[in-house]
mmCIF file of C-alpha atoms in Angstrom:
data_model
loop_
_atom_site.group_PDB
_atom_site.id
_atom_site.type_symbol
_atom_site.label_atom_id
_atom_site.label_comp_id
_atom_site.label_asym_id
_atom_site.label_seq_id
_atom_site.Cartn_x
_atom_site.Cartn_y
_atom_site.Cartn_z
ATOM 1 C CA UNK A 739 0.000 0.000 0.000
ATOM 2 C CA UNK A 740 1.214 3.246 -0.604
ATOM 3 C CA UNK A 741 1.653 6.002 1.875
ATOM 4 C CA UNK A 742 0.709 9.452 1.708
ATOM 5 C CA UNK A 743 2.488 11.532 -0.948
ATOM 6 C CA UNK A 744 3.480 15.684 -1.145
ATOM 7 C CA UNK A 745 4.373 17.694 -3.616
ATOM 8 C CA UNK A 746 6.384 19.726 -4.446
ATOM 9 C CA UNK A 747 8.678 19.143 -1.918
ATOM 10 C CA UNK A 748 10.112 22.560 -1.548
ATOM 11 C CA UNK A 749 8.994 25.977 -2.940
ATOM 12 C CA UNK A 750 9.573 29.363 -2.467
ATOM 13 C CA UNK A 751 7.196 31.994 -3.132
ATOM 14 C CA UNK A 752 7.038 36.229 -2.616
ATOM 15 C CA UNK A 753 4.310 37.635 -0.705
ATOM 16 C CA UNK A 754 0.840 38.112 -2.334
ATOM 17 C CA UNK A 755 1.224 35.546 -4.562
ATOM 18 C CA UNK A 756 -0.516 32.435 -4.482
ATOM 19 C CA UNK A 757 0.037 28.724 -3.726
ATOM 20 C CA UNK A 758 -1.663 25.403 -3.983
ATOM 21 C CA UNK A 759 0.094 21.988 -2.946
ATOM 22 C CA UNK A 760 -1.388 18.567 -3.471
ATOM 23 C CA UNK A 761 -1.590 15.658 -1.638
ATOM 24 C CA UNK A 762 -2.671 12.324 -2.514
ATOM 25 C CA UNK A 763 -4.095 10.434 0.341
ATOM 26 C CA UNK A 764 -3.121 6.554 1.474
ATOM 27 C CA UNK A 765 -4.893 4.173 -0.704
ATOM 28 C CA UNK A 766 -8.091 3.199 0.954
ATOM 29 C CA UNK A 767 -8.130 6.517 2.854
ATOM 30 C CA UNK A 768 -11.568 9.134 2.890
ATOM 31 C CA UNK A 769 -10.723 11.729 4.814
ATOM 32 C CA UNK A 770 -7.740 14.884 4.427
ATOM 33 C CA UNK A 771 -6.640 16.669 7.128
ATOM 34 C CA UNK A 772 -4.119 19.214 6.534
ATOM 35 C CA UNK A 773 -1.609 20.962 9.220
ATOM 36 C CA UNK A 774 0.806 23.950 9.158
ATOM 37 C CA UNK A 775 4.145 23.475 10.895
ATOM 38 C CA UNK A 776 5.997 26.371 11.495
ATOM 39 C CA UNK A 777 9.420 26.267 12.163
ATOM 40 C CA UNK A 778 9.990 25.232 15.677
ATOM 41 C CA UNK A 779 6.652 24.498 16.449
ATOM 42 C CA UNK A 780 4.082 21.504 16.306
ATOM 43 C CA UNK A 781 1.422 21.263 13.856
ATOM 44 C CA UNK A 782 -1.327 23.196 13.578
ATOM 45 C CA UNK A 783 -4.833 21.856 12.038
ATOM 46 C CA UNK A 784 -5.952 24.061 9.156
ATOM 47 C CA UNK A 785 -9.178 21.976 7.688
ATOM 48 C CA UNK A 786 -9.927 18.699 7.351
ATOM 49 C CA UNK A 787 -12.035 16.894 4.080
ATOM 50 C CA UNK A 788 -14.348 14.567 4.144
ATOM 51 C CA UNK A 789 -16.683 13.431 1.249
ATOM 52 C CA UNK A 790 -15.336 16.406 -0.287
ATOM 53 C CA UNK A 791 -16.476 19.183 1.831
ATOM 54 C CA UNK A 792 -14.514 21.018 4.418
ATOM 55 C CA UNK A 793 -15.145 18.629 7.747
ATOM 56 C CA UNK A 794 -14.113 21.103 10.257
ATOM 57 C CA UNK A 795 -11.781 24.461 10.474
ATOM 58 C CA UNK A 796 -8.808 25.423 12.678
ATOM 59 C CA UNK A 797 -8.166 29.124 13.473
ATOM 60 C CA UNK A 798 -7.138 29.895 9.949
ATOM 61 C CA UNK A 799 -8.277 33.036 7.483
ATOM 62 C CA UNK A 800 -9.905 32.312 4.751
ATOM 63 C CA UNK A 801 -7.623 32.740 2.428
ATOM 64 C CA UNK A 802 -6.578 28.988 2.850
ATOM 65 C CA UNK A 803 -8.803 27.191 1.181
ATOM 66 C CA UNK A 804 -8.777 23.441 0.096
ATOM 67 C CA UNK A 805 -10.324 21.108 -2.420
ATOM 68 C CA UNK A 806 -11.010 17.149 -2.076
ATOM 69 C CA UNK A 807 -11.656 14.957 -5.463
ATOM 70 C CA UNK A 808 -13.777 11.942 -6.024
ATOM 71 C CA UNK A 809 -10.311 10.102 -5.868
ATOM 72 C CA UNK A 810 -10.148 11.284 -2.443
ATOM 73 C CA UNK A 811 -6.586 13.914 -3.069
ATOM 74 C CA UNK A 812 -6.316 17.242 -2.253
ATOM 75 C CA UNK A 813 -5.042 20.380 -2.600
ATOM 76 C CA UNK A 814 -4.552 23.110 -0.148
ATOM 77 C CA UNK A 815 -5.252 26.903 -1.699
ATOM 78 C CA UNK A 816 -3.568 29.972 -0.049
ATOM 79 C CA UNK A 817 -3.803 33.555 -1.314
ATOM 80 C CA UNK A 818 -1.863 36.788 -1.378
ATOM 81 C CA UNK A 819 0.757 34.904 0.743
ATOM 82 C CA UNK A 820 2.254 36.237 3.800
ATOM 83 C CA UNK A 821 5.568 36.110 5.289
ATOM 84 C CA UNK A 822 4.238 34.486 8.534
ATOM 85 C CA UNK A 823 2.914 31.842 5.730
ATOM 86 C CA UNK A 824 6.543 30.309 5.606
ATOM 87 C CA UNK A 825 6.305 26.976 7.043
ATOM 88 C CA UNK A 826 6.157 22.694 6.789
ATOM 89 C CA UNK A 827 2.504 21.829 5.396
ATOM 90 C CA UNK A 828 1.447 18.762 6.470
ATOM 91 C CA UNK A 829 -1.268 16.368 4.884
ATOM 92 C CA UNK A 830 -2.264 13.640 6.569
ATOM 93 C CA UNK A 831 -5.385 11.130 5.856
ATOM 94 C CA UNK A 832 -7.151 8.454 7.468
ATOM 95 C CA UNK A 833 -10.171 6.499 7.150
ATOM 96 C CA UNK A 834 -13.268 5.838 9.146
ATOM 97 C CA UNK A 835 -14.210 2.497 8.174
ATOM 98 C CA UNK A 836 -13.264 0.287 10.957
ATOM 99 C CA UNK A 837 -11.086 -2.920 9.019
ATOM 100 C CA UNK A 838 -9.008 -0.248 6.651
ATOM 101 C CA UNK A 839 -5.250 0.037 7.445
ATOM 102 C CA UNK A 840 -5.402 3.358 9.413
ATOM 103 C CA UNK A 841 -8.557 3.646 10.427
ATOM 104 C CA UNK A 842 -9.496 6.534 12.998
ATOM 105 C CA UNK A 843 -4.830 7.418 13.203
ATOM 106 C CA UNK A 844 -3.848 10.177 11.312
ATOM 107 C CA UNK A 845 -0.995 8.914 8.254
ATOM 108 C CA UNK A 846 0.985 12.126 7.397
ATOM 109 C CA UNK A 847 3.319 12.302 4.770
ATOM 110 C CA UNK A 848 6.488 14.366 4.392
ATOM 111 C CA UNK A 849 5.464 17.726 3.552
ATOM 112 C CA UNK A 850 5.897 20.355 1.458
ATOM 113 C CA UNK A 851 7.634 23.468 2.622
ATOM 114 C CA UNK A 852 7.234 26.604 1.386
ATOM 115 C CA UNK A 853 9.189 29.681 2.295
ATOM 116 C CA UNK A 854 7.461 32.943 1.287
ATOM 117 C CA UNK A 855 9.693 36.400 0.771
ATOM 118 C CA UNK B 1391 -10.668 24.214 25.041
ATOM 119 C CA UNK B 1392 -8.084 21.429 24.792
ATOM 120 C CA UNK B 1393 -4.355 22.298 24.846
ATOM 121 C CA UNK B 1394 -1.220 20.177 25.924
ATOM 122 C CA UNK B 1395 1.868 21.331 27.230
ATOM 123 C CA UNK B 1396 5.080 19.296 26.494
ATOM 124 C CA UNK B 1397 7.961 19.790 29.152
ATOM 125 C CA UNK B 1398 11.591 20.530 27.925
ATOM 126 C CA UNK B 1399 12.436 21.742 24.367
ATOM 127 C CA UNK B 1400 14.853 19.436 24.404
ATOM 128 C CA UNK B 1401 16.388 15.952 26.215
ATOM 129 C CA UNK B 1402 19.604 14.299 25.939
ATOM 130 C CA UNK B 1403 20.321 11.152 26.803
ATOM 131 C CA UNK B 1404 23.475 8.233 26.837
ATOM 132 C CA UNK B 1405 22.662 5.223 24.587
ATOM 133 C CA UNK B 1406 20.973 2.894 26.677
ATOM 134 C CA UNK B 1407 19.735 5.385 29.304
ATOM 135 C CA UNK B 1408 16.009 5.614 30.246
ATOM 136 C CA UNK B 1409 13.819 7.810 28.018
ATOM 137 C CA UNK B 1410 11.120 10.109 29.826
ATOM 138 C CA UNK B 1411 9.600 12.929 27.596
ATOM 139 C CA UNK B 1412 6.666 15.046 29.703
ATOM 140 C CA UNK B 1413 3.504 15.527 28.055
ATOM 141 C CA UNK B 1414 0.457 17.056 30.103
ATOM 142 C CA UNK B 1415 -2.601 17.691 28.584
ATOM 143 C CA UNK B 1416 -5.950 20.057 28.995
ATOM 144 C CA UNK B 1417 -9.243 18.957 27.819
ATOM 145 C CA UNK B 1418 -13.167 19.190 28.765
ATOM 146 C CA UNK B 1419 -13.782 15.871 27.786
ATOM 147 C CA UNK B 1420 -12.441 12.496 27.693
ATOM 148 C CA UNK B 1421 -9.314 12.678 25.783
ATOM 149 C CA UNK B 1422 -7.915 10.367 23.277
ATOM 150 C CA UNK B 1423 -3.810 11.229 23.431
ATOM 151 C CA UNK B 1424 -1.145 9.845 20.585
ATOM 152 C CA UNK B 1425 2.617 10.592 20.593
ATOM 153 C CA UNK B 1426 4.205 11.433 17.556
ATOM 154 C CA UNK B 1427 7.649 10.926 16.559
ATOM 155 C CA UNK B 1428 9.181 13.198 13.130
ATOM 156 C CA UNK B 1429 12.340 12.579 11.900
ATOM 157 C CA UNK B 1430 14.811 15.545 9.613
ATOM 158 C CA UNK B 1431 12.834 16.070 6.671
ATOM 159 C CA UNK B 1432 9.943 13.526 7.467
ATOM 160 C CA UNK B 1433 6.430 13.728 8.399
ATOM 161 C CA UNK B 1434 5.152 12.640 11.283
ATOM 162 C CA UNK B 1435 4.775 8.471 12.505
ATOM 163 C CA UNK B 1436 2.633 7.607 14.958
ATOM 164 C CA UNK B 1437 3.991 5.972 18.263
ATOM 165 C CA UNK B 1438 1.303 5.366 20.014
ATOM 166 C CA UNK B 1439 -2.471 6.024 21.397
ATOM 167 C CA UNK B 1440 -4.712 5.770 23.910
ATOM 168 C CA UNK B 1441 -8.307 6.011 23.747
ATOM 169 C CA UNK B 1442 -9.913 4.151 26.374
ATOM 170 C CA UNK B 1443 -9.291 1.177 28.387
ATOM 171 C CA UNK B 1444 -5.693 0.351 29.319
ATOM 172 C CA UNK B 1445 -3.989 3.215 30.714
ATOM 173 C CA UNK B 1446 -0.565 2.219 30.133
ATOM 174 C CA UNK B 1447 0.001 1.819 26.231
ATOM 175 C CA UNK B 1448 2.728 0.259 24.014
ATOM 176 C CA UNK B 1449 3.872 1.000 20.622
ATOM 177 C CA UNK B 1450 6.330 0.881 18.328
ATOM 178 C CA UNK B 1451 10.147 0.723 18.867
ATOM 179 C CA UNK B 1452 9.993 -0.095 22.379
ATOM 180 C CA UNK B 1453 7.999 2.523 23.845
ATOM 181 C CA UNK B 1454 5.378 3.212 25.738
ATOM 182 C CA UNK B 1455 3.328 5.731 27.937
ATOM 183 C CA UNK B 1456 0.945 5.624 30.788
ATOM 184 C CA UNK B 1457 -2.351 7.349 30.948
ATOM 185 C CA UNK B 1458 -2.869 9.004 34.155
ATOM 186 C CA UNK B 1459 -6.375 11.059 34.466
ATOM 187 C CA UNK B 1460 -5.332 12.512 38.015
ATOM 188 C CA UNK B 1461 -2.264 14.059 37.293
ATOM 189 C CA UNK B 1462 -3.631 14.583 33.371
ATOM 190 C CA UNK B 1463 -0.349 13.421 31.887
ATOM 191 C CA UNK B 1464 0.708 10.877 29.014
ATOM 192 C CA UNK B 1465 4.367 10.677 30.138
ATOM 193 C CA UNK B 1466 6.315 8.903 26.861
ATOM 194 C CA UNK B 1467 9.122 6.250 27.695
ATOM 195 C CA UNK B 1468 11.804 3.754 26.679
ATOM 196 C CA UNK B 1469 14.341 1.656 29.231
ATOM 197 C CA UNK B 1470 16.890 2.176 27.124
ATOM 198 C CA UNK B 1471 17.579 4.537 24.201
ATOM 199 C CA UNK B 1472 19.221 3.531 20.955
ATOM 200 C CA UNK B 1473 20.867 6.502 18.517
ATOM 201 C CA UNK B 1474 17.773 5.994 16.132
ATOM 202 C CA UNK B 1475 15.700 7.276 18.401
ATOM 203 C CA UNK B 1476 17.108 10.617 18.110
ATOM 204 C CA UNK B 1477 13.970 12.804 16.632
ATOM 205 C CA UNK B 1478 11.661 15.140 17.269
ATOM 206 C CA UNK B 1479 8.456 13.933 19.474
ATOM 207 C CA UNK B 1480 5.599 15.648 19.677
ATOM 208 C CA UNK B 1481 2.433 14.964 21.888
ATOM 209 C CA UNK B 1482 -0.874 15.399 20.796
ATOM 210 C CA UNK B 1483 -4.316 15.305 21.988
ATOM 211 C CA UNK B 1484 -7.968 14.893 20.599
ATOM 212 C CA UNK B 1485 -11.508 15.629 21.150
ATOM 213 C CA UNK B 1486 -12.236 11.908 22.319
ATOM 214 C CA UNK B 1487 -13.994 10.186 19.797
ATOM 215 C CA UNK B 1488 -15.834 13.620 17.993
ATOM 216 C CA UNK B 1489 -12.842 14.573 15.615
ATOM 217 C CA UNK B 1490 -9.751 12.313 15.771
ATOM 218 C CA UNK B 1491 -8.242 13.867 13.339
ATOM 219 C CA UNK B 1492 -8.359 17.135 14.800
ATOM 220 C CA UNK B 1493 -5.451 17.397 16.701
ATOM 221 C CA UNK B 1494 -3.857 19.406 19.149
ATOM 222 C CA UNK B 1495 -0.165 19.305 19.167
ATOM 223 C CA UNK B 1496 2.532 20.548 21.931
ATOM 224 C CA UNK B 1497 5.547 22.517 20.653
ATOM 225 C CA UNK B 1498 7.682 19.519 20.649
ATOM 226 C CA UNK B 1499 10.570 18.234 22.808
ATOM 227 C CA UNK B 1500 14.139 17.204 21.105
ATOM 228 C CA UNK B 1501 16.068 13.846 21.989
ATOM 229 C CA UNK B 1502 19.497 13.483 21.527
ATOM 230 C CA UNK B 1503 21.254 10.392 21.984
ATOM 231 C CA UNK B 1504 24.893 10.242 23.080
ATOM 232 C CA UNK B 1505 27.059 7.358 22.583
#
């Protein structure tokens, strides 16, 4: 089974402009959550997905936005970037059907880190 | 609101010492508490997890951690440290069974393993 994938990796951006980073969920996974690590700090829960509709909001603007597909990936949206927006974004997905490799535990994958200037 | 508070930035140990990293947690209803471990330029892996029932838990590579309601701590440990398990561990806490995936991490605590 695959795990959950990031990308890109790294990218660097200047404020105001805009971002979006996709994740592709662990296969037999439903539900996206994704986090914002800044440096030194733990994660932080942005939004989670689940039949593709936002699930539940962390103390985020709304300029971060997300999608979820039918195929159950994701991308997280954010606009007219900041510099405090530098940091490790984190998806991570899981599954609530009880049998399923994961189910109810967060699987995260490695992040994509974006540095804004 | 739910909040945990993870004592020391970081810990240093000898190889084969005893691991103890602090966690104590704040929440309004029962609590479902995992520890984390991330390695350089890794996600995060899940340790371990409590949810109900046994209050001391085991997981993977040797360690384990005790839920105790009284003192509202989830205290993460390991007799006796190799140098993998030098990472960054992070303790986390849930909403019980309403939103596991809505987690609230603490700022983290550094091992370091000496040889």
């Amino acid at each position: 089974e695959t795990g959950v994938t990031q990308s890109p990796t790294h990218l660097i951006k200047t404020r105001g402009q805009q971002v979006t980073l996709r994740c592709s969920s662990q296969s037999g996974h439903n539900t996206v959550s994704w986090y914002q690590q800044a440096l030194g700090q733990g994660p932080q829960f942005i939004f989670q997905y689940y039949r593709e509709e936002e699930n539940g909001r962390g103390n985020f603007p709304p300029r971060f936005s997300g999608l979820q597909f039918p195929n159950y990936s994701s991308e997280l949206n954010v606009n007219a970037l900041e510099l405090d927006d530098s940091a490790l974004y984190l998806c991570a997905s899981s599954s609530d059907r009880e049998g399923v490799s994961g189910a109810n535990v967060l699987t995260f994958g490695a992040g994509s880190r974006l540095t804004v200037l | 609101a739910q909040s945990v508070t993870q004592l020391g930035s970081h810990v240093s140990v000898s190889e084969g010492a005893l691991v103890l990293l602090r966690c104590n947690y704040s929440s309004s209803v029962p609590p479902y508490l995992f520890w984390y471990v991330q390695y350089p330029n890794q996600g995060l892996q899940l340790l371990l997890k409590y949810t109900t029932g046994a209050t001391l838990v085991k997981g993977i590579n040797g360690f384990e951690a005790e839920f105790k309601k009284s003192e509202t701590s989830f205290h993460l440990t390991k007799p006796s440290a190799h140098m993998s398990d030098a990472a960054e561990y992070f303790c986390a806490v849930s909403e019980g069974s309403y939103n596991t995936d809505k987690l609230i991490f603490g700022t983290g605590t550094r091992l370091q393993v000496f040889p």
